[in-house]
CSV table of N, CA and C in Angstrom, one decimal:
chain,number,residue,atom,x,y,z
A,1,ARG,N,0.8,-1.2,0.0
A,1,ARG,CA,0.0,0.0,0.0
A,1,ARG,C,0.9,1.2,0.0
A,2,ALA,N,0.3,2.3,-0.6
A,2,ALA,CA,1.2,3.6,-0.6
A,2,ALA,C,0.3,4.7,-0.1
A,3,ARG,N,0.9,5.7,0.4
A,3,ARG,CA,0.2,6.9,0.8
A,3,ARG,C,0.8,8.1,0.1
A,4,HIS,N,-0.1,9.0,-0.2
A,4,HIS,CA,0.4,10.3,-0.9
A,4,HIS,C,0.5,11.4,0.1
A,5,ASN,N,1.6,12.1,0.1
A,5,ASN,CA,1.8,13.2,1.0
A,5,ASN,C,1.9,14.5,0.2
A,6,ARG,N,2.0,15.6,0.9
A,6,ARG,CA,1.9,17.0,0.3
A,6,ARG,C,3.1,17.3,-0.7
A,7,ARG,N,4.2,16.6,-0.6
A,7,ARG,CA,5.3,16.8,-1.4
A,7,ARG,C,5.2,16.0,-2.7
A,8,ARG,N,4.1,15.4,-3.0
A,8,ARG,CA,3.9,14.6,-4.2
A,8,ARG,C,4.7,13.3,-4.3
A,9,SER,N,5.0,12.8,-3.1
A,9,SER,CA,5.8,11.5,-3.1
A,9,SER,C,5.0,10.5,-2.3
A,10,TYR,N,5.3,9.2,-2.5
A,10,TYR,CA,4.5,8.2,-1.8
A,10,TYR,C,5.4,7.5,-0.9
A,11,HIS,N,4.8,7.0,0.2
A,11,HIS,CA,5.5,6.3,1.3
A,11,HIS,C,4.8,5.0,1.4
A,12,ARG,N,5.5,3.9,1.6
A,12,ARG,CA,4.9,2.6,1.9
A,12,ARG,C,4.5,2.6,3.3
A,13,LEU,N,3.3,2.1,3.5
A,13,LEU,CA,2.7,1.9,4.9
A,13,LEU,C,3.1,0.6,5.4
A,14,THR,N,3.4,0.6,6.7
A,14,THR,CA,3.6,-0.6,7.4
A,14,THR,C,2.3,-1.1,8.0
A,15,ASP,N,2.4,-2.3,8.6
A,15,ASP,CA,1.2,-2.8,9.3
A,15,ASP,C,0.8,-1.9,10.5
A,16,ASP,N,1.9,-1.3,11.1
A,16,ASP,CA,1.7,-0.4,12.3
A,16,ASP,C,1.3,1.0,11.8
A,17,GLU,N,0.0,1.3,11.8
A,17,GLU,CA,-0.5,2.5,11.4
A,17,GLU,C,0.0,3.8,12.2
A,18,ASP,N,0.3,3.5,13.5
A,18,ASP,CA,0.6,4.6,14.3
A,18,ASP,C,2.1,5.0,14.3
A,19,ALA,N,2.9,4.4,13.5
A,19,ALA,CA,4.3,4.6,13.5
A,19,ALA,C,4.6,6.0,12.9
A,20,ASP,N,5.5,6.7,13.5
A,20,ASP,CA,5.8,8.1,13.1
A,20,ASP,C,6.8,8.2,11.9
A,21,THR,N,7.4,7.1,11.6
A,21,THR,CA,8.4,7.1,10.5
A,21,THR,C,8.0,6.1,9.4
A,22,SER,N,8.4,6.4,8.2
A,22,SER,CA,8.2,5.4,7.1
A,22,SER,C,9.3,4.4,7.0
A,23,LEU,N,9.3,3.6,6.0
A,23,LEU,CA,10.3,2.6,5.9
A,23,LEU,C,11.7,3.1,5.7
A,24,ASP,N,11.9,4.2,5.1
A,24,ASP,CA,13.2,4.7,4.8
A,24,ASP,C,13.6,5.6,5.9
A,25,GLY,N,12.9,5.7,7.1
A,25,GLY,CA,13.3,6.5,8.2
A,25,GLY,C,12.9,8.0,8.2
A,26,GLU,N,12.2,8.4,7.2
A,26,GLU,CA,11.7,9.8,7.2
A,26,GLU,C,10.5,9.9,8.1
A,27,HIS,N,10.3,11.1,8.5
A,27,HIS,CA,9.0,11.4,9.3
A,27,HIS,C,7.8,11.3,8.4
A,28,ARG,N,6.9,10.5,8.7
A,28,ARG,CA,5.7,10.3,7.9
A,28,ARG,C,4.7,11.5,8.0
A,29,PRO,N,4.2,11.9,6.9
A,29,PRO,CA,3.2,13.1,6.9
A,29,PRO,C,1.9,12.6,7.6
A,30,GLU,N,1.0,13.7,7.8
A,30,GLU,CA,-0.3,13.3,8.3
A,30,GLU,C,-1.0,12.4,7.4
A,31,ARG,N,-2.0,11.7,8.0
A,31,ARG,CA,-2.8,10.7,7.2
A,31,ARG,C,-3.6,11.5,6.3
A,32,PHE,N,-3.8,10.9,5.0
A,32,PHE,CA,-4.5,11.5,4.0
A,32,PHE,C,-6.0,11.2,4.2
A,33,ASP,N,-6.8,12.2,4.3
A,33,ASP,CA,-8.2,12.1,4.5
A,33,ASP,C,-9.0,12.4,3.3
A,34,PHE,N,-9.5,11.5,2.6
A,34,PHE,CA,-10.2,11.8,1.3
A,34,PHE,C,-11.4,12.6,1.5
A,35,GLY,N,-12.2,12.4,2.6
A,35,GLY,CA,-13.4,13.1,2.9
A,35,GLY,C,-13.1,14.6,3.1
A,36,GLU,N,-12.0,14.9,3.8
A,36,GLU,CA,-11.7,16.3,4.0
A,36,GLU,C,-11.3,17.0,2.7
A,37,VAL,N,-10.5,16.3,1.9
A,37,VAL,CA,-10.1,16.9,0.6
A,37,VAL,C,-11.3,17.0,-0.3
A,38,PHE,N,-12.2,16.1,-0.3
A,38,PHE,CA,-13.4,16.1,-1.2
A,38,PHE,C,-14.2,17.3,-0.8
A,39,VAL,N,-14.5,17.5,0.5
A,39,VAL,CA,-15.3,18.7,1.0
A,39,VAL,C,-14.6,20.0,0.6
A,40,HIS,N,-13.3,20.0,0.8
A,40,HIS,CA,-12.5,21.2,0.5
A,40,HIS,C,-12.6,21.6,-1.0
A,41,GLN,N,-12.4,20.6,-1.9
A,41,GLN,CA,-12.5,20.8,-3.3
A,41,GLN,C,-14.0,21.2,-3.7
A,42,MET,N,-15.0,20.6,-3.0
A,42,MET,CA,-16.4,21.0,-3.4
A,42,MET,C,-16.6,22.5,-3.0
A,43,ILE,N,-16.0,22.9,-1.8
A,43,ILE,CA,-16.2,24.3,-1.5
A,43,ILE,C,-15.6,25.2,-2.5
A,44,HIS,N,-14.3,24.9,-2.9
A,44,HIS,CA,-13.7,25.6,-4.0
A,44,HIS,C,-14.5,25.6,-5.3
A,45,THR,N,-15.1,24.5,-5.6
A,45,THR,CA,-15.9,24.4,-6.8
A,45,THR,C,-17.1,25.3,-6.8
A,46,ILE,N,-17.8,25.3,-5.6
A,46,ILE,CA,-19.0,26.2,-5.4
A,46,ILE,C,-18.5,27.6,-5.5
A,47,GLU,N,-17.4,28.0,-4.8
A,47,GLU,CA,-17.0,29.3,-4.9
A,47,GLU,C,-16.7,29.8,-6.3
A,48,PHE,N,-16.1,28.9,-7.1
A,48,PHE,CA,-15.7,29.2,-8.5
A,48,PHE,C,-17.0,29.4,-9.3
A,49,VAL,N,-17.9,28.5,-9.2
A,49,VAL,CA,-19.2,28.6,-9.9
A,49,VAL,C,-19.9,29.9,-9.6
A,50,LEU,N,-20.0,30.2,-8.3
A,50,LEU,CA,-20.7,31.4,-7.8
A,50,LEU,C,-20.0,32.6,-8.3
A,51,GLY,N,-18.7,32.6,-8.3
A,51,GLY,CA,-17.9,33.8,-8.9
A,51,GLY,C,-18.1,33.9,-10.4
A,52,ALA,N,-18.2,32.8,-11.1
A,52,ALA,CA,-18.5,32.9,-12.5
A,52,ALA,C,-19.9,33.5,-12.8
A,53,ILE,N,-20.9,33.0,-12.0
A,53,ILE,CA,-22.2,33.5,-12.2
A,53,ILE,C,-22.3,35.0,-11.8
A,54,SER,N,-21.6,35.4,-10.8
A,54,SER,CA,-21.5,36.8,-10.4
A,54,SER,C,-20.9,37.7,-11.5
A,55,ASN,N,-19.8,37.2,-12.0
A,55,ASN,CA,-19.2,38.0,-13.1
A,55,ASN,C,-20.0,38.1,-14.4
A,56,THR,N,-20.7,37.0,-14.7
A,56,THR,CA,-21.6,36.9,-15.8
A,56,THR,C,-22.8,37.9,-15.6
A,57,ALA,N,-23.4,37.9,-14.3
A,57,ALA,CA,-24.4,38.8,-14.0
A,57,ALA,C,-24.0,40.3,-14.1
A,58,SER,N,-22.7,40.5,-13.7
A,58,SER,CA,-22.2,41.9,-13.8
A,58,SER,C,-22.2,42.4,-15.2
A,59,TYR,N,-21.7,41.5,-16.1
A,59,TYR,CA,-21.6,41.9,-17.5
A,59,TYR,C,-23.0,42.0,-18.1
A,60,LEU,N,-24.0,41.1,-17.7
A,60,LEU,CA,-25.4,41.3,-18.2
A,60,LEU,C,-25.9,42.6,-17.7
A,61,ARG,N,-25.6,43.0,-16.5
A,61,ARG,CA,-26.0,44.3,-15.9
A,61,ARG,C,-25.5,45.4,-16.8
A,62,LEU,N,-24.2,45.4,-17.2
A,62,LEU,CA,-23.7,46.4,-18.1
A,62,LEU,C,-24.4,46.4,-19.4
A,63,TRP,N,-24.7,45.2,-19.9
A,63,TRP,CA,-25.4,45.1,-21.2
A,63,TRP,C,-26.8,45.7,-21.1
A,64,ALA,N,-27.4,45.4,-20.0
A,64,ALA,CA,-28.8,46.0,-19.8
A,64,ALA,C,-28.8,47.5,-19.7
A,65,LEU,N,-27.7,48.0,-19.0
A,65,LEU,CA,-27.6,49.5,-19.0
A,65,LEU,C,-27.3,50.1,-20.3
A,66,SER,N,-26.4,49.5,-21.1
A,66,SER,CA,-26.2,50.0,-22.5
A,66,SER,C,-27.5,49.9,-23.3
A,67,LEU,N,-28.3,48.9,-23.2
A,67,LEU,CA,-29.5,48.8,-23.9
A,67,LEU,C,-30.5,49.9,-23.5
A,68,ALA,N,-30.5,50.2,-22.1
A,68,ALA,CA,-31.4,51.2,-21.7
A,68,ALA,C,-30.9,52.6,-22.2
A,69,HIS,N,-29.6,52.8,-22.3
A,69,HIS,CA,-29.1,54.0,-22.8
A,69,HIS,C,-29.5,54.2,-24.3
A,70,ALA,N,-29.4,53.1,-25.1
A,70,ALA,CA,-29.7,53.2,-26.4
A,70,ALA,C,-31.2,53.5,-26.7
A,71,GLU,N,-32.1,52.8,-25.8
A,71,GLU,CA,-33.5,53.1,-25.9
A,71,GLU,C,-33.9,54.5,-25.5
A,72,LEU,N,-33.3,55.0,-24.5
A,72,LEU,CA,-33.5,56.4,-24.0
A,72,LEU,C,-33.0,57.3,-25.1
A,73,SER,N,-31.9,57.1,-25.7
A,73,SER,CA,-31.4,58.0,-26.7
A,73,SER,C,-32.4,58.0,-27.9
A,74,ASP,N,-32.9,56.8,-28.3
A,74,ASP,CA,-33.9,56.7,-29.4
A,74,ASP,C,-35.2,57.4,-29.0
A,75,VAL,N,-35.6,57.3,-27.8
A,75,VAL,CA,-36.9,58.0,-27.4
A,75,VAL,C,-36.7,59.5,-27.4
A,76,PHE,N,-35.5,60.0,-26.9
A,76,PHE,CA,-35.3,61.4,-26.9
A,76,PHE,C,-35.2,61.9,-28.3
A,77,LEU,N,-34.5,61.2,-29.2
A,77,LEU,CA,-34.4,61.6,-30.6
A,77,LEU,C,-35.7,61.7,-31.3
A,78,GLU,N,-36.6,60.7,-31.1
A,78,GLU,CA,-37.9,60.7,-31.8
A,78,GLU,C,-38.8,61.6,-31.2
A,79,LYS,N,-39.0,61.7,-29.9
A,79,LYS,CA,-40.0,62.6,-29.3
A,79,LYS,C,-39.6,64.0,-29.2
A,80,LEU,N,-38.3,64.3,-29.1
A,80,LEU,CA,-37.9,65.7,-28.9
A,80,LEU,C,-37.5,66.3,-30.2
A,81,LEU,N,-36.6,65.7,-30.9
A,81,LEU,CA,-36.0,66.3,-32.1
A,81,LEU,C,-36.9,66.1,-33.3
A,82,TYR,N,-37.3,64.8,-33.6
A,82,TYR,CA,-38.1,64.6,-34.8
A,82,TYR,C,-39.4,65.3,-34.8
A,83,LEU,N,-40.1,65.3,-33.7
A,83,LEU,CA,-41.4,65.9,-33.5
A,83,LEU,C,-41.2,67.4,-33.7
A,84,SER,N,-40.2,68.0,-33.3
A,84,SER,CA,-40.1,69.4,-33.4
A,84,SER,C,-39.7,69.7,-34.9
A,85,ILE,N,-39.0,68.9,-35.6
A,85,ILE,CA,-38.6,69.1,-37.0
A,85,ILE,C,-39.9,68.9,-37.8
A,86,LYS,N,-40.7,68.0,-37.4
A,86,LYS,CA,-42.0,67.7,-38.2
A,86,LYS,C,-42.9,68.9,-38.1
A,87,SER,N,-42.9,69.7,-37.0
A,87,SER,CA,-43.8,70.8,-36.8
A,87,SER,C,-43.5,71.8,-37.9
A,88,GLY,N,-42.3,72.0,-38.4
A,88,GLY,CA,-42.0,73.0,-39.4
A,88,GLY,C,-41.8,74.4,-38.9
A,89,ASN,N,-42.0,74.6,-37.6
A,89,ASN,CA,-41.7,75.9,-37.0
A,89,ASN,C,-40.3,76.0,-36.6
A,90,PRO,N,-39.6,77.0,-37.1
A,90,PRO,CA,-38.1,77.2,-36.7
A,90,PRO,C,-37.8,77.3,-35.2
A,91,ILE,N,-38.8,78.1,-34.6
A,91,ILE,CA,-38.6,78.3,-33.1
A,91,ILE,C,-38.8,77.0,-32.4
A,92,ALA,N,-39.8,76.2,-32.8
A,92,ALA,CA,-40.0,74.9,-32.2
A,92,ALA,C,-38.8,73.9,-32.4
A,93,MET,N,-38.2,74.1,-33.6
A,93,MET,CA,-37.1,73.3,-33.9
A,93,MET,C,-35.9,73.6,-33.0
A,94,MET,N,-35.7,74.9,-32.8
A,94,MET,CA,-34.6,75.3,-32.0
A,94,MET,C,-34.8,74.9,-30.5
A,95,ILE,N,-36.0,75.1,-30.0
A,95,ILE,CA,-36.4,74.7,-28.7
A,95,ILE,C,-36.2,73.1,-28.5
A,96,GLY,N,-36.7,72.4,-29.5
A,96,GLY,CA,-36.7,70.9,-29.5
A,96,GLY,C,-35.2,70.5,-29.5
A,97,PHE,N,-34.4,71.2,-30.3
A,97,PHE,CA,-32.9,70.8,-30.3
A,97,PHE,C,-32.3,71.0,-29.0
A,98,LEU,N,-32.6,72.2,-28.4
A,98,LEU,CA,-32.0,72.5,-27.1
A,98,LEU,C,-32.4,71.6,-26.0
A,99,VAL,N,-33.8,71.2,-26.0
A,99,VAL,CA,-34.2,70.3,-25.0
A,99,VAL,C,-33.6,68.9,-25.3
A,100,TRP,N,-33.5,68.5,-26.5
A,100,TRP,CA,-32.9,67.2,-26.8
A,100,TRP,C,-31.5,67.1,-26.4
A,101,VAL,N,-30.7,68.2,-26.6
A,101,VAL,CA,-29.3,68.3,-26.2
A,101,VAL,C,-29.2,68.2,-24.6
A,102,ALA,N,-30.1,69.0,-24.0
A,102,ALA,CA,-30.1,69.0,-22.6
A,102,ALA,C,-30.5,67.6,-21.9
A,103,ALA,N,-31.5,67.0,-22.5
A,103,ALA,CA,-32.0,65.7,-22.0
A,103,ALA,C,-30.9,64.7,-22.3
A,104,THR,N,-30.3,64.7,-23.5
A,104,THR,CA,-29.3,63.7,-23.8
A,104,THR,C,-28.1,63.8,-22.9
A,105,LEU,N,-27.6,65.0,-22.8
A,105,LEU,CA,-26.4,65.2,-21.9
A,105,LEU,C,-26.7,65.0,-20.4
A,106,GLY,N,-27.9,65.5,-20.0
A,106,GLY,CA,-28.2,65.4,-18.6
A,106,GLY,C,-28.5,64.0,-18.2
A,107,VAL,N,-29.5,63.4,-18.8
A,107,VAL,CA,-29.9,62.1,-18.4
A,107,VAL,C,-28.9,61.0,-18.7
A,108,LEU,N,-28.5,60.9,-20.0
A,108,LEU,CA,-27.6,59.8,-20.5
A,108,LEU,C,-26.2,60.0,-19.9
A,109,MET,N,-25.7,61.2,-19.8
A,109,MET,CA,-24.3,61.3,-19.3
A,109,MET,C,-24.3,61.1,-17.8
A,110,PHE,N,-25.4,61.5,-17.1
A,110,PHE,CA,-25.5,61.2,-15.7
A,110,PHE,C,-25.6,59.7,-15.4
A,111,MET,N,-26.4,59.0,-16.3
A,111,MET,CA,-26.5,57.5,-16.1
A,111,MET,C,-25.2,56.8,-16.4
A,112,GLU,N,-24.5,57.4,-17.4
A,112,GLU,CA,-23.2,56.7,-17.8
A,112,GLU,C,-22.2,56.9,-16.8
A,113,SER,N,-22.2,58.1,-16.2
A,113,SER,CA,-21.2,58.4,-15.1
A,113,SER,C,-21.5,57.5,-13.9
A,114,LEU,N,-22.8,57.4,-13.6
A,114,LEU,CA,-23.2,56.6,-12.4
A,114,LEU,C,-22.8,55.1,-12.7
A,115,SER,N,-23.0,54.7,-13.9
A,115,SER,CA,-22.7,53.3,-14.2
A,115,SER,C,-21.2,53.1,-14.2
A,116,ALA,N,-20.4,53.9,-14.7
A,116,ALA,CA,-19.0,53.8,-14.6
A,116,ALA,C,-18.5,53.8,-13.2
A,117,PHE,N,-19.0,54.7,-12.3
A,117,PHE,CA,-18.7,54.8,-11.0
A,117,PHE,C,-19.0,53.5,-10.2
A,118,LEU,N,-20.2,53.0,-10.4
A,118,LEU,CA,-20.6,51.8,-9.7
A,118,LEU,C,-19.9,50.6,-10.2
A,119,HIS,N,-19.6,50.5,-11.4
A,119,HIS,CA,-18.8,49.4,-11.9
A,119,HIS,C,-17.4,49.4,-11.4
A,120,ALA,N,-16.8,50.6,-11.3
A,120,ALA,CA,-15.4,50.7,-10.8
A,120,ALA,C,-15.4,50.3,-9.3
A,121,LEU,N,-16.4,50.8,-8.6
A,121,LEU,CA,-16.5,50.5,-7.1
A,121,LEU,C,-16.7,49.0,-7.0
A,122,ARG,N,-17.5,48.3,-7.8
A,122,ARG,CA,-17.7,46.9,-7.7
A,122,ARG,C,-16.4,46.1,-8.0
A,123,LEU,N,-15.7,46.6,-9.0
A,123,LEU,CA,-14.4,46.0,-9.3
A,123,LEU,C,-13.4,46.1,-8.2
A,124,HIS,N,-13.4,47.2,-7.5
A,124,HIS,CA,-12.4,47.4,-6.4
A,124,HIS,C,-12.8,46.5,-5.2
A,125,TRP,N,-14.1,46.5,-4.9
A,125,TRP,CA,-14.5,45.8,-3.7
A,125,TRP,C,-14.7,44.3,-3.9
A,126,VAL,N,-15.1,43.9,-5.0
A,126,VAL,CA,-15.4,42.5,-5.2
A,126,VAL,C,-14.2,41.7,-5.9
A,127,GLU,N,-13.8,42.3,-7.1
A,127,GLU,CA,-12.7,41.6,-7.8
A,127,GLU,C,-11.4,41.8,-7.2
A,128,PHE,N,-11.0,43.0,-7.0
A,128,PHE,CA,-9.7,43.4,-6.5
A,128,PHE,C,-9.4,42.8,-5.1
A,129,GLN,N,-10.3,43.0,-4.3
A,129,GLN,CA,-10.1,42.6,-2.8
A,129,GLN,C,-10.1,41.0,-2.7
A,130,ASN,N,-10.6,40.3,-3.7
A,130,ASN,CA,-10.5,38.8,-3.6
A,130,ASN,C,-9.1,38.4,-3.7
A,131,LYS,N,-8.2,39.2,-4.3
A,131,LYS,CA,-6.8,38.8,-4.5
A,131,LYS,C,-6.1,38.9,-3.1
A,132,PHE,N,-6.6,39.6,-2.1
A,132,PHE,CA,-5.9,39.9,-0.9
A,132,PHE,C,-6.7,39.3,0.3
A,133,TYR,N,-7.9,39.1,0.3
A,133,TYR,CA,-8.7,38.6,1.3
A,133,TYR,C,-9.5,37.3,0.9
A,134,LEU,N,-9.0,36.2,1.4
A,134,LEU,CA,-9.7,35.0,1.1
A,134,LEU,C,-10.1,34.3,2.3
A,135,LEU,N,-11.1,33.5,2.3
A,135,LEU,CA,-11.6,32.9,3.5
A,135,LEU,C,-10.7,31.8,4.0
A,136,HIS,N,-9.8,31.3,3.2
A,136,HIS,CA,-8.9,30.2,3.6
A,136,HIS,C,-7.5,30.7,4.0
A,137,GLY,N,-7.3,32.0,4.0
A,137,GLY,CA,-6.1,32.5,4.5
A,137,GLY,C,-4.9,32.4,3.5
A,138,ASP,N,-5.2,32.1,2.2
A,138,ASP,CA,-4.1,32.0,1.3
A,138,ASP,C,-4.0,33.2,0.4
A,139,GLY,N,-4.6,34.3,0.8
A,139,GLY,CA,-4.4,35.5,0.1
A,139,GLY,C,-3.1,36.2,0.3
A,140,LYS,N,-2.8,37.2,-0.5
A,140,LYS,CA,-1.5,37.9,-0.3
A,140,LYS,C,-1.7,39.2,0.3
A,141,LYS,N,-1.0,39.5,1.3
A,141,LYS,CA,-1.2,40.8,2.0
A,141,LYS,C,-0.9,42.0,1.0
A,142,PHE,N,-1.8,42.9,1.0
A,142,PHE,CA,-1.7,44.1,0.1
A,142,PHE,C,-0.6,45.0,0.8
A,143,GLU,N,0.3,45.4,-0.1
A,143,GLU,CA,1.3,46.4,0.3
A,143,GLU,C,1.3,47.5,-0.7
A,144,ALA,N,1.0,48.7,-0.3
A,144,ALA,CA,0.9,49.9,-1.2
A,144,ALA,C,2.3,50.2,-1.8
A,145,TYR,N,2.3,50.7,-3.0
A,145,TYR,CA,3.5,51.1,-3.6
A,145,TYR,C,4.2,52.2,-2.9
A,146,SER,N,5.4,52.2,-2.6
A,146,SER,CA,6.2,53.2,-2.0
A,146,SER,C,7.5,53.5,-2.6
A,147,HIS,N,7.7,54.7,-3.0
A,147,HIS,CA,9.0,55.1,-3.6
A,147,HIS,C,10.2,54.8,-2.6
A,148,ALA,N,10.0,55.0,-1.3
A,148,ALA,CA,11.0,54.8,-0.3
A,148,ALA,C,11.5,53.4,-0.3
A,149,ASP,N,10.5,52.4,-0.4
A,149,ASP,CA,10.8,51.0,-0.4
A,149,ASP,C,11.6,50.6,-1.7
A,150,VAL,N,11.3,51.2,-2.8
A,150,VAL,CA,12.0,50.9,-4.0
A,150,VAL,C,13.5,51.5,-3.9
A,151,ILE,N,13.6,52.7,-3.4
A,151,ILE,CA,14.9,53.3,-3.2
A,151,ILE,C,15.7,52.5,-2.3
A,152,ALA,N,15.1,52.0,-1.2
A,152,ALA,CA,15.8,51.2,-0.2
A,152,ALA,C,16.3,49.8,-0.8
A,153,VAL,N,15.5,49.2,-1.7
A,153,VAL,CA,15.9,48.0,-2.3
A,153,VAL,C,17.1,48.3,-3.3
A,154,ASP,N,17.0,49.4,-4.1
A,154,ASP,CA,18.1,49.8,-5.0
A,154,ASP,C,19.3,50.1,-4.2
A,155,ASP,N,19.2,50.7,-3.0
A,155,ASP,CA,20.5,51.0,-2.2
A,155,ASP,C,21.1,49.7,-1.7
A,156,ASP,N,20.3,48.7,-1.5
A,156,ASP,CA,20.8,47.4,-1.0
A,156,ASP,C,21.5,46.7,-2.0
A,157,LEU,N,21.1,46.8,-3.3
A,157,LEU,CA,21.8,46.2,-4.4
A,157,LEU,C,23.1,46.8,-4.7
């Protein structure tokens, strides 16, 4: 019989399961527990699937916002600009154009700015922070960039 350890090597097991050393005299690693590994991998699989669904939903949200922007733009164009042009009155055309410009810039630019802000905020808090904060403690501690640290490293070289 063989046992797999974390260093990707196998040790032959003796009949005495409680022995601390393997046949070649090395310290034997902890006992391999398939149930624990299976549950751990299932948790990682669920986290991966939920992350994929979350990212897909995020991009679907962006697609829905762009669709809403296109429809609002179309409504503003048809109801404000085209109707004022159809009236044939030059003053109505100028007022329709000014209202169309104000509505387009005001509503659509506000929505676009809000969308960009919220998406950037989501990226910082959800995507970026996952690199440094993980439930299993295998994240990398965030260290802000510092010119002094770079200079200190250069001085040491």
